[in-house]
Amino acid sequence: MARSSSSGLTFKLHPLVIVNVSDHYTRVKTQLNPPASVCASGHGSNNGEALIQQNPRVYGCVIGVQRGRTVEIFNSFELLYDPITQTLDRSFLEKKQELYKKVFPDFYILGWYSTGSDTDESDMHIHKALMDINESPVYVLLNPAINHAQKDLPVTIYESELHVIDGIPQLIFVHTSYTIETVEAERISVDHVAHLKPSDGGSAATQLAAHLTGIHSAIKMLNSRIRVLYQFLAAMQKGDIPCDNSLLRQVSSLLRRLPAMESERFQDNFLMEYNDKLLITYLAMITNCSSTMNEMVDKFNTAYDRNTRRGGRTAFM
Amino acid sequence: MEGSSTMMARKTWELENNIITVDQPDSNDTIFYYDDTAQSRFQQEKPWANDPHYFKRVKISALALLKMVVHARSGGNIEIMGLMQGKTDGDAIIVMDAFALPVEGTETRVNAQADAYEYMVEYSQTNKLAGRLENVVGWYHSHPGYGCWLSGIDVSTQRLNQQYQEPFLAVVIDPTRTASAGKVEIGAFRTYSEGYKPPDEPISEYQTIPLNKIEDFGVHCKQYYSLDITYFKSSLDSHLLDLLWNKYWVNTLSSSPLLGSADYVAGQISDLAEKLEQAESHLNHSRFGGIVPSSLHRKKEDESQLTKITRDSSKITVEQVHGLMSQVIKDVLFNSVRQSNNKSPNELSDTEPMITS
């Protein structure tokens, strides 16, 4: 049911949205399936419906900004879903929207989200209902099933398009691709929680190790991706895979972008910054040395002090 | 994807941080369960009323941390403020979520005004409907660029909160230092009641305070204590974050902390210079009169002042050097490749050899 979108919009997703949706889902799921310690106090009726409630669907709204052809999804909040009428609670949405407008005046509703493994019939109703707020809402679907074999984020973004199927114009969901966009602060906190870096000072050595290992893993990823490309090209050269000219063009344009910066001014600026940092290091070392010297001199004076109260003779030899 | 060296490094950090990972994946998520009866019972008992040092730990969820840091950063140089929702668990306060308040902060104070209260009430109500059952359990605000501690106004606000809205927690975030240092600067505090003298206070982690705020810091620093912060995330969160790395490594490699924090660093250095001048004038006074026993005390103070300055300067330098390393690595990775018909490799003078694998 889902094909590739042709709207030409680029989508950017912030990790906050992903963590938000996951948290919403985990909360609802845990609340419906209370942990064993509380179960004993008489929640027996749950067991029968346990299977159905294992994967509750949660619904919510995504907000962000759209600038030209780029849609950037920054944040999200929960919504109430009425399973009987299969619609979202409208007044609730408006109330929430007002609240969020006060704190984030730039953001407006871009679409909605839900959890599940694939799009559903009922999703289209909700999608159409949202169309009066935003004429082309996006639908973010998160698959909460934890599958350790999968390499890709289980988040898909759908748009709606009007297609003519069997002579009847219908709205169907189409896939769109998206990139993960982040600000520096977001990246640091995601990194922090993901890898549980040491939060307090630690020694300088551990800090350095943490910093360098982060970069090292990133470089390893880069390396593995390049290897994949390399093997792909080698196979193409050998003839194992049919030649795909568009891919070859992309690879060649990628290679032509190296070296990334090649100009006199860049080198000058770079060296200037390098020297500045070396200067800072030098100053810090001088401060350190003068402080140590100061301490040493004081200790010396205390040890060889001629005016002690014991009558002018130094006692320490 | 992970080599054995990363695994070992991660294990070392986890040990250093005393992270106890729970093995069963399901029990990881039990923390998300909100037990109404247990919470209201805890409220009735009020075990914190007798012991001002009752709460010792704070557990912050991944979501709350992310939201708070992003909100703090979006405020730029203006202090922002928000509330945290969660529950208590023995001597720990658990923060599950956070939300921002529409409050204008000036440089010296952040006060909640009437419409902020209204916002808070409305937000809590809508949240309860949407399935988030926790209560407000604390407030957070940011100190952009000047560290995580409670100012005089913060102390009085928190005291008031602790009188009427127990259990309550104060959290301070510094987004500028976070961005510059590459790690999250956050602190959680609870105040003592007026006139309470804490027993031997354990020395909290040292942080540099700019000169213009140091008075405010010093006057009030004994009136509150800080709590240990640990973080938690659900199994789904961990899974998603692991997968996120597949797309995220690009951002890690391309981040340039040096460029963003030049302003802040310049401020720090000038602040250090001022402190150095102060320390110098003190030292001069005590030196001039020869070595007199009475001046020994002051000298000790100045010494520690000088050591403090040294520590500050090392901290700034280390951050800068880290940033510089990233820049050099990027330069080597992407710039040291020359097209074969251009300049010869002899042009590469002092950059390190390309990392070969």
XYZ file of C-alpha atoms in Angstrom:
674
model
C 0.000 0.000 0.000
C 2.930 2.289 0.533
C 4.984 3.462 -2.376
C 7.623 6.122 -2.650
C 6.580 9.712 -2.307
C 7.040 12.148 -5.112
C 6.337 15.363 -3.328
C 9.962 16.405 -3.226
C 9.896 17.552 0.352
C 12.845 16.781 2.589
C 12.045 15.618 6.080
C 14.215 16.111 9.092
C 13.485 14.290 12.294
C 14.884 15.165 15.702
C 15.807 12.364 18.104
C 13.643 13.989 20.772
C 10.549 12.950 18.847
C 11.720 9.354 18.700
C 12.447 9.225 22.428
C 9.108 10.924 23.129
C 7.092 8.361 21.191
C 9.016 5.487 22.698
C 8.436 6.846 26.191
C 4.715 7.294 25.555
C 4.448 3.742 24.322
C 6.443 2.291 27.211
C 4.348 4.169 29.723
C 1.030 3.029 28.335
C 2.259 -0.514 27.982
C 3.626 -0.702 31.517
C 0.515 0.835 32.981
C -1.650 -1.741 31.243
C 0.572 -4.604 32.274
C 1.464 -3.883 35.850
C 4.662 -5.535 37.074
C 4.426 -8.823 38.948
C 4.702 -7.255 42.401
C 1.521 -5.273 41.947
C -0.281 -7.973 39.984
C -0.755 -10.038 43.075
C -3.111 -7.449 44.541
C -5.964 -8.493 42.312
C -5.368 -7.567 38.701
C -6.273 -11.029 37.595
C -8.644 -9.858 34.910
C -5.748 -8.515 32.959
C -4.425 -11.919 32.080
C -7.217 -12.690 29.686
C -6.730 -9.511 27.724
C -2.981 -9.598 28.141
C -2.344 -10.602 24.579
C -4.337 -7.773 23.097
C -2.766 -5.237 25.392
C 0.764 -6.388 24.759
C 1.080 -3.896 21.968
C -1.204 -0.998 22.622
C -1.361 1.647 19.968
C -0.627 5.137 21.134
C -1.390 8.295 19.281
C -0.028 11.773 19.331
C 0.808 14.886 17.433
C 4.102 16.030 15.953
C 5.038 19.675 15.792
C 7.794 21.577 14.096
C 8.431 24.050 11.310
C 8.255 23.945 7.585
C 10.613 26.243 5.723
C 10.181 26.088 1.999
C 10.595 22.477 1.024
C 12.148 21.323 4.254
C 9.963 19.958 6.984
C 11.670 19.766 10.341
C 9.954 17.832 13.104
C 11.134 19.017 16.491
C 8.784 17.773 19.158
C 5.650 15.796 19.843
C 2.908 15.384 22.410
C 0.290 12.782 23.249
C -3.306 12.759 22.090
C -6.409 10.958 23.184
C -7.864 8.400 20.876
C -11.449 7.288 20.999
C -11.594 3.700 19.702
C -15.361 3.763 19.321
C -15.642 6.634 16.913
C -12.079 6.037 15.708
C -11.207 9.681 15.947
C -8.850 11.783 17.963
C -10.191 13.959 20.724
C -10.383 17.351 19.066
C -10.804 19.665 22.043
C -7.903 17.985 23.773
C -5.731 18.573 20.763
C -6.618 22.221 20.665
C -5.954 22.696 24.350
C -2.591 21.034 24.074
C -1.753 23.024 21.006
C -2.420 26.260 22.861
C -0.166 25.221 25.710
C 2.666 24.318 23.413
C 2.266 27.518 21.428
C 3.002 29.501 24.563
C 6.339 27.896 25.099
C 7.372 27.219 21.527
C 5.719 29.973 19.513
C 7.464 28.981 16.288
C 6.200 25.444 16.073
C 2.929 24.363 14.565
C 1.274 21.026 14.010
C 2.874 19.118 11.196
C 1.112 15.807 11.568
C 0.607 12.911 13.896
C 2.305 9.760 15.090
C 1.371 6.274 16.100
C 2.956 2.946 16.941
C 2.531 -0.290 15.090
C 4.146 -2.346 12.390
C 2.296 -1.098 9.362
C -0.316 1.418 8.352
C -3.906 0.582 9.065
C -7.251 1.356 7.526
C -8.291 3.464 10.489
C -5.185 5.570 10.083
C -6.610 7.191 7.003
C -9.601 8.489 8.961
C -7.342 10.178 11.461
C -5.179 11.510 8.699
C -8.115 13.068 6.918
C -9.365 14.564 10.169
C -6.064 16.342 10.624
C -6.126 17.748 7.163
C -8.022 20.809 8.203
C -5.211 21.854 10.545
C -2.448 21.152 8.111
C -3.298 20.533 4.485
C -0.655 17.877 4.085
C 0.020 16.243 7.412
C 2.765 13.689 7.917
C 2.298 10.385 9.616
C 5.169 9.077 11.687
C 5.006 5.405 12.465
C 7.211 3.773 15.051
C 7.487 0.025 15.227
C 7.973 -0.819 18.890
C 8.887 -4.431 18.313
C 12.441 -4.917 19.462
C 14.173 -6.874 16.775
C 17.878 -7.118 17.369
C 18.589 -8.228 13.860
C 17.405 -5.069 12.213
C 19.962 -2.439 11.383
C 17.682 0.434 10.562
C 15.565 2.706 12.695
C 12.029 1.296 12.836
C 10.592 4.722 12.158
C 8.850 5.430 8.890
C 7.328 8.656 7.697
C 4.328 8.610 5.431
C 2.667 11.285 3.406
C -0.683 11.128 1.756
C -1.104 11.398 -1.951
C -4.043 11.379 -4.236
C -3.747 8.422 -6.566
C -6.178 7.080 -9.048
C -6.735 3.401 -8.281
C -9.274 1.476 -10.329
C -10.626 4.709 -11.651
C -11.371 6.134 -8.201
C -9.158 8.909 -6.834
C -8.090 7.817 -3.363
C -5.758 9.007 -0.747
C -3.080 6.516 0.075
C -0.010 6.582 2.223
C 3.367 6.832 0.560
C 6.807 6.442 2.082
C 9.125 9.349 2.365
C 12.731 9.325 3.315
C 14.019 11.458 6.140
C 17.260 12.419 7.767
C 18.056 12.767 11.410
C 18.789 16.330 12.299
C 20.137 17.537 15.584
C 21.484 20.465 17.487
C 24.694 20.179 19.446
C 23.024 20.061 22.851
C 20.623 17.348 21.732
C 23.475 15.296 20.347
C 25.438 15.531 23.576
C 22.520 14.459 25.749
C 21.563 11.615 23.419
C 25.178 10.504 23.426
C 25.246 10.800 27.182
C 22.215 8.617 27.709
C 22.996 6.172 24.957
C 26.500 5.381 26.032
C 26.230 6.377 29.685
C 29.387 8.399 29.620
C 30.952 9.341 32.963
C 28.961 12.332 34.097
C 31.310 13.796 36.645
C 34.842 15.064 36.146
C 36.764 11.870 36.150
C 40.428 12.324 35.502
C 41.655 14.132 32.459
C 42.638 10.783 31.018
C 39.115 9.353 31.149
C 37.671 12.499 29.625
C 40.159 12.344 26.829
C 39.470 8.652 26.337
C 35.723 9.298 26.222
C 36.074 12.062 23.671
C 38.450 10.170 21.436
C 36.493 6.938 21.587
C 33.394 8.760 20.443
C 35.230 10.072 17.434
C 36.839 6.685 16.900
C 33.494 4.900 16.681
C 32.245 7.514 14.247
C 35.300 7.009 12.085
C 34.823 3.262 12.225
C 31.318 3.681 10.908
C 32.615 5.884 8.136
C 35.229 3.283 7.336
C 32.750 0.421 7.187
C 30.453 2.414 4.915
C 33.335 3.207 2.604
C 34.277 -0.450 2.537
C 30.794 -1.370 1.473
C 31.007 1.122 -1.360
C 34.428 -0.164 -2.321
C 33.290 -3.765 -2.473
C 30.295 -2.706 -4.466
C 32.492 -0.955 -6.991
C 34.919 -3.863 -7.161
C 32.076 -6.260 -7.852
C 30.796 -3.958 -10.539
C 34.190 -3.843 -12.122
C 34.454 -7.615 -12.111
C 31.081 -7.826 -13.684
C 29.243 -9.570 -10.863
C 26.690 -6.813 -10.685
C 25.230 -4.999 -13.659
C 26.641 -1.525 -14.065
C 24.425 1.123 -12.605
C 25.461 4.403 -14.103
C 23.503 6.683 -11.803
C 25.144 5.114 -8.755
C 28.539 5.417 -10.399
C 27.875 9.078 -11.016
C 26.952 9.583 -7.383
C 30.109 7.865 -6.189
C 32.239 9.883 -8.524
C 30.703 13.166 -7.396
C 31.270 12.108 -3.801
C 34.927 11.448 -4.483
C 35.316 14.728 -6.252
C 34.269 16.514 -3.101
C 37.535 15.479 -1.482
C 39.587 17.341 -0.385
C 36.822 19.145 1.451
C 38.579 22.456 1.771
C 41.523 23.425 -0.280
C 42.414 27.067 -0.149
C 45.146 29.241 1.229
C 42.774 31.127 3.488
C 41.483 27.983 5.075
C 44.988 26.786 5.829
C 45.848 30.166 7.305
C 42.755 30.262 9.495
C 43.257 26.712 10.555
C 46.856 27.296 11.566
C 45.877 30.478 13.356
C 43.285 28.613 15.394
C 45.802 25.863 16.045
C 48.292 28.397 17.331
C 45.659 30.050 19.484
C 44.914 26.761 21.185
C 48.599 26.104 21.679
C 48.890 29.541 23.240
C 46.071 28.756 25.642
C 47.805 25.525 26.585
C 51.025 27.430 27.132
C 49.317 29.991 29.353
C 47.662 27.251 31.375
C 51.012 25.555 31.845
C 52.587 28.799 32.985
C 49.793 29.334 35.494
C 50.221 25.795 36.699
C 53.973 26.217 37.063
C 53.731 29.526 38.866
C 51.214 28.058 41.271
C 53.501 25.112 41.999
C 56.437 27.457 42.393
C 54.447 29.551 44.805
C 53.630 26.548 46.913
C 57.214 25.395 46.874
C 58.518 28.774 47.913
C 56.051 28.953 50.743
C 56.994 25.511 51.953
C 60.642 26.437 51.717
C 60.053 29.568 53.733
C 58.125 27.697 56.351
C 60.825 25.042 56.641
C 63.798 27.410 56.778
C 62.100 30.240 58.631
C 64.613 32.179 60.715
C 62.071 34.061 62.827
C 60.404 31.130 64.529
C 59.047 31.559 67.990
C 61.540 29.020 69.266
C 64.245 31.606 69.507
C 65.607 32.151 66.059
C 67.135 28.793 65.365
C 65.899 26.606 62.595
C 64.771 23.312 63.923
C 64.329 21.464 60.664
C 67.513 20.192 59.080
C 29.684 -2.987 14.702
C 31.310 -2.708 18.118
C 34.838 -3.936 18.417
C 36.075 -5.545 21.593
C 37.957 -2.387 22.540
C 34.758 -0.324 22.612
C 33.117 -2.990 24.693
C 35.962 -2.885 27.172
C 35.948 0.877 27.302
C 32.221 0.902 27.891
C 32.575 -1.657 30.660
C 35.227 0.481 32.326
C 32.986 3.543 32.282
C 30.050 1.590 33.555
C 32.188 0.405 36.442
C 33.406 3.913 37.156
C 29.893 5.195 37.186
C 28.568 2.338 39.313
C 26.005 1.463 36.759
C 24.118 -1.630 37.728
C 22.502 -2.966 34.610
C 19.464 -5.050 35.197
C 19.683 -8.201 33.183
C 16.064 -8.984 32.524
C 14.844 -6.602 29.871
C 11.311 -6.515 31.236
C 12.142 -5.333 34.708
C 13.956 -2.375 33.214
C 10.610 -0.928 32.295
C 8.934 -1.420 35.661
C 10.214 1.977 36.624
C 7.697 3.415 34.206
C 4.794 2.036 36.138
C 2.984 4.577 38.250
C 1.540 3.053 41.358
C -1.054 5.431 42.659
C -1.686 3.762 46.012
C 1.975 3.456 46.890
C 2.593 7.076 45.962
C -0.278 8.455 48.038
C 0.800 6.310 50.957
C 4.263 7.771 50.693
C 2.782 11.255 50.648
C 0.939 10.533 53.876
C 3.945 9.156 55.689
C 6.209 12.089 54.913
C 9.460 10.452 55.963
C 11.349 13.502 54.749
C 9.883 15.736 57.435
C 12.242 14.374 60.060
C 15.396 14.074 58.058
C 16.509 17.079 56.022
C 18.984 14.873 54.217
C 16.411 12.227 53.391
C 16.540 12.240 49.600
C 19.948 11.257 48.370
C 19.586 10.222 44.777
C 17.882 11.361 41.645
C 17.049 9.212 38.659
C 16.347 11.101 35.492
C 14.803 9.484 32.465
C 16.378 9.855 29.058
C 13.365 11.767 27.821
C 13.407 14.282 30.671
C 17.107 14.938 30.224
C 16.755 15.444 26.500
C 13.841 17.815 26.874
C 15.507 19.871 29.589
C 18.795 20.231 27.765
C 17.145 21.146 24.466
C 14.913 23.690 26.187
C 17.849 25.164 28.088
C 19.897 25.480 24.918
C 17.049 27.045 22.992
C 16.991 29.862 25.518
C 20.425 30.996 24.472
C 21.743 33.338 27.125
C 18.407 33.816 28.820
C 17.597 31.660 31.803
C 14.666 29.380 31.183
C 12.550 27.441 33.581
C 10.315 24.443 33.635
C 8.791 21.751 35.777
C 9.539 18.092 36.178
C 7.084 15.284 36.712
C 7.801 12.025 38.406
C 7.520 10.094 41.623
C 9.513 9.019 44.641
C 11.061 5.684 45.446
C 12.512 5.332 48.909
C 15.286 7.868 49.162
C 15.347 8.557 45.452
C 13.347 11.006 43.439
C 12.535 9.746 39.958
C 12.029 12.265 37.200
C 10.051 10.811 34.321
C 9.312 13.855 32.216
C 9.812 17.573 32.046
C 7.971 20.435 30.437
C 8.767 24.046 29.795
C 7.033 27.014 31.338
C 6.291 30.210 29.435
C 8.248 32.428 31.794
C 10.452 35.336 30.855
C 13.738 35.161 32.667
C 16.054 38.069 33.160
C 19.691 37.710 34.007
C 19.213 37.870 37.724
C 15.977 36.131 38.462
C 13.498 33.652 37.199
C 10.203 33.814 39.009
C 7.038 31.988 38.299
C 4.224 34.422 37.754
C 0.505 33.947 37.801
C 0.014 32.697 34.269
C 2.805 30.228 34.724
C 0.830 28.653 37.547
C -2.203 28.565 35.325
C -0.190 26.931 32.578
C 1.124 24.394 35.009
C -2.312 23.422 36.252
C -3.746 23.126 32.762
C -0.793 21.129 31.516
C -0.946 18.705 34.444
C -4.640 18.181 33.868
C -4.286 17.448 30.171
C -1.360 15.189 30.885
C -3.321 13.113 33.364
C -5.963 12.602 30.710
C -3.379 11.528 28.194
C -2.066 8.856 30.454
C 0.797 10.515 32.238
C -0.206 10.056 35.825
C 2.770 11.408 37.683
C 2.740 14.570 39.741
C 4.996 17.546 39.581
C 8.030 16.592 41.583
C 10.443 19.460 40.985
C 11.510 22.397 38.884
C 14.479 23.031 36.653
C 16.098 26.147 35.307
C 19.220 27.052 33.437
C 22.336 29.017 34.288
C 23.769 29.681 30.845
C 27.516 29.892 31.196
C 27.934 30.208 34.925
C 27.640 26.744 36.334
C 25.211 24.525 38.217
C 24.464 25.914 41.673
C 21.630 27.700 43.437
C 21.650 31.471 43.622
C 20.159 33.344 46.549
C 16.805 33.717 44.835
C 16.851 30.071 43.820
C 17.503 29.051 47.416
C 14.557 31.032 48.732
C 12.276 29.750 45.961
C 13.290 26.189 46.677
C 12.848 26.657 50.431
C 9.315 27.847 49.802
C 8.679 24.901 47.525
C 10.024 22.479 50.045
C 7.668 23.857 52.637
C 4.495 23.595 50.618
C 5.018 21.175 47.816
C 7.076 18.360 49.203
C 8.630 16.278 47.792
C 10.282 18.827 45.552
C 13.604 18.946 43.770
C 15.623 21.718 42.149
C 17.652 20.992 39.042
C 20.030 23.383 37.328
C 21.397 22.944 33.819
C 24.158 24.884 32.094
C 23.660 24.549 28.342
C 26.655 26.674 27.361
C 29.094 24.581 29.340
C 27.417 21.458 28.038
C 28.001 22.481 24.467
C 31.543 23.599 25.140
C 32.675 20.638 27.199
C 30.834 17.974 25.260
C 29.214 16.518 28.354
C 26.036 17.396 30.197
C 26.407 19.938 33.001
C 23.565 19.313 35.404
C 23.070 19.455 39.152
C 20.242 18.432 41.479
C 19.756 20.164 44.818
C 17.623 20.276 47.888
C 17.788 23.063 50.448
C 18.062 22.792 54.178
C 15.507 24.646 56.219
C 16.455 28.028 57.635
C 19.002 27.864 60.404
C 19.772 24.197 60.008
C 23.461 23.524 60.248
C 24.465 20.532 58.184
C 26.926 18.098 59.714
C 30.292 17.770 58.048
C 29.459 18.543 54.482
C 31.148 16.309 51.913
C 33.064 18.363 49.408
C 31.014 18.689 46.255
C 32.617 18.613 42.886
C 34.460 21.797 42.168
C 33.301 24.016 39.354
C 34.441 27.411 38.221
C 32.198 30.349 39.022
C 32.633 33.663 37.236
C 33.748 36.577 39.408
C 30.520 38.510 39.250
C 28.559 35.589 40.631
C 31.017 34.266 43.141
C 29.608 36.288 46.020
C 26.121 34.994 45.449
C 27.480 31.484 45.283
C 29.574 31.748 48.411
C 26.863 33.196 50.636
C 24.396 30.444 49.962
C 26.465 27.395 49.144
C 26.090 25.912 52.589
C 22.318 26.105 52.572
C 21.679 23.271 50.189
C 23.153 19.932 49.276
C 23.467 18.215 45.963
C 22.114 14.807 45.088
C 23.653 12.110 42.929
C 22.157 11.869 39.496
C 21.796 8.667 37.533
C 19.953 8.144 34.300
C 17.701 5.426 33.073
C 15.973 4.513 29.859
C 13.494 1.916 28.755
C 14.456 -1.107 26.722
C 12.774 0.365 23.697
C 14.734 3.570 24.233
C 18.014 1.663 24.370
C 17.141 -0.219 21.235
C 16.179 2.935 19.377
C 19.210 4.833 20.562
C 21.488 2.036 19.407
C 19.918 2.125 15.996
C 19.996 5.886 15.978
C 23.773 5.660 16.072
C 23.653 4.321 12.532
C 22.515 7.687 11.347
C 24.076 9.721 14.082
C 27.723 9.073 13.597
C 27.726 11.704 10.913
C 26.763 14.345 13.431
C 29.342 13.169 15.924
C 32.100 13.406 13.393
C 30.973 16.735 12.045
C 30.398 18.480 15.352
C 32.695 21.432 15.947
C 32.517 22.512 19.566
C 35.266 25.081 19.011
C 33.281 27.163 16.598
C 30.161 27.405 18.713
C 31.750 28.240 22.028
C 34.334 30.839 21.073
C 32.295 33.533 22.806
C 31.983 31.609 26.015
C 35.654 30.660 26.097
C 36.743 34.251 25.623
C 34.548 35.190 28.562
C 36.051 32.452 30.691
C 39.588 33.532 29.918
C 38.944 37.170 30.736
C 37.285 36.062 33.956
C 40.353 34.011 34.814
C 42.541 37.025 34.136
C 40.540 39.085 36.612
C 40.721 36.399 39.246
C 44.448 36.154 38.692
C 44.832 39.887 39.251
C 42.888 39.663 42.476
C 44.961 36.779 43.703
C 48.104 38.614 42.737
C 47.207 41.720 44.737
C 46.481 39.543 47.776
C 49.787 37.797 47.479
C 51.628 41.060 47.142
C 50.150 42.391 50.382
C 51.068 39.389 52.385
C 54.555 39.150 50.955
C 55.478 42.729 51.586
C 55.397 42.640 55.362
C 57.809 39.764 55.591
C 56.767 36.488 57.016
C 54.438 37.185 59.884
C 52.527 34.335 61.547
C 49.213 36.150 61.300
C 49.419 36.349 57.560
C 49.856 32.606 57.245
C 46.103 32.142 57.197
C 45.606 34.554 54.402
C 48.386 32.982 52.461
C 46.697 29.632 52.712
C 43.591 31.196 51.263
C 45.505 32.761 48.436
C 47.260 29.546 47.731
C 44.005 27.765 47.343
C 42.857 30.671 45.222
C 45.820 30.174 42.949
C 45.236 26.444 42.779
C 41.623 27.107 41.921
C 42.695 29.372 39.118
C 45.085 26.717 37.910
C 42.342 24.140 37.887
C 40.031 26.453 35.972
C 42.641 27.176 33.374
C 43.376 23.462 32.959
C 39.693 22.753 32.474
C 39.302 25.352 29.765
C 42.487 24.221 28.080
C 41.435 20.588 28.080
C 38.144 21.465 26.415
C 39.907 23.535 23.829
C 42.424 20.831 23.112
C 39.643 18.295 22.649
C 37.961 20.582 20.173
C 41.239 21.136 18.402
C 41.815 17.400 18.156
C 38.462 16.966 16.445
C 39.347 19.682 13.981
C 42.726 18.179 13.204
C 41.239 14.724 12.756
C 38.668 16.077 10.352
C 41.344 17.937 8.482
C 43.464 14.831 8.118
C 40.529 12.683 7.106
C 39.079 14.935 4.495
C 41.788 17.276 3.403
C 44.926 15.248 3.141
C 43.728 13.492 0.067
C 44.854 15.326 -2.978
C 43.731 14.717 -6.508
C 46.496 12.771 -8.222
C 47.256 15.468 -10.765
C 47.574 18.285 -8.243
C 50.134 19.171 -5.609
C 52.476 16.453 -4.429
C 52.138 14.907 -0.958
C 55.150 16.882 0.192
C 52.816 19.762 0.882
C 51.555 17.964 3.963
C 54.014 19.325 6.446
C 53.076 18.701 10.029
C 49.764 16.843 9.897
C 49.802 13.307 11.209
C 49.802 10.398 8.770
C 46.393 9.355 7.537
C 44.724 6.788 9.731
C 44.974 3.539 7.874
C 42.992 0.535 8.900
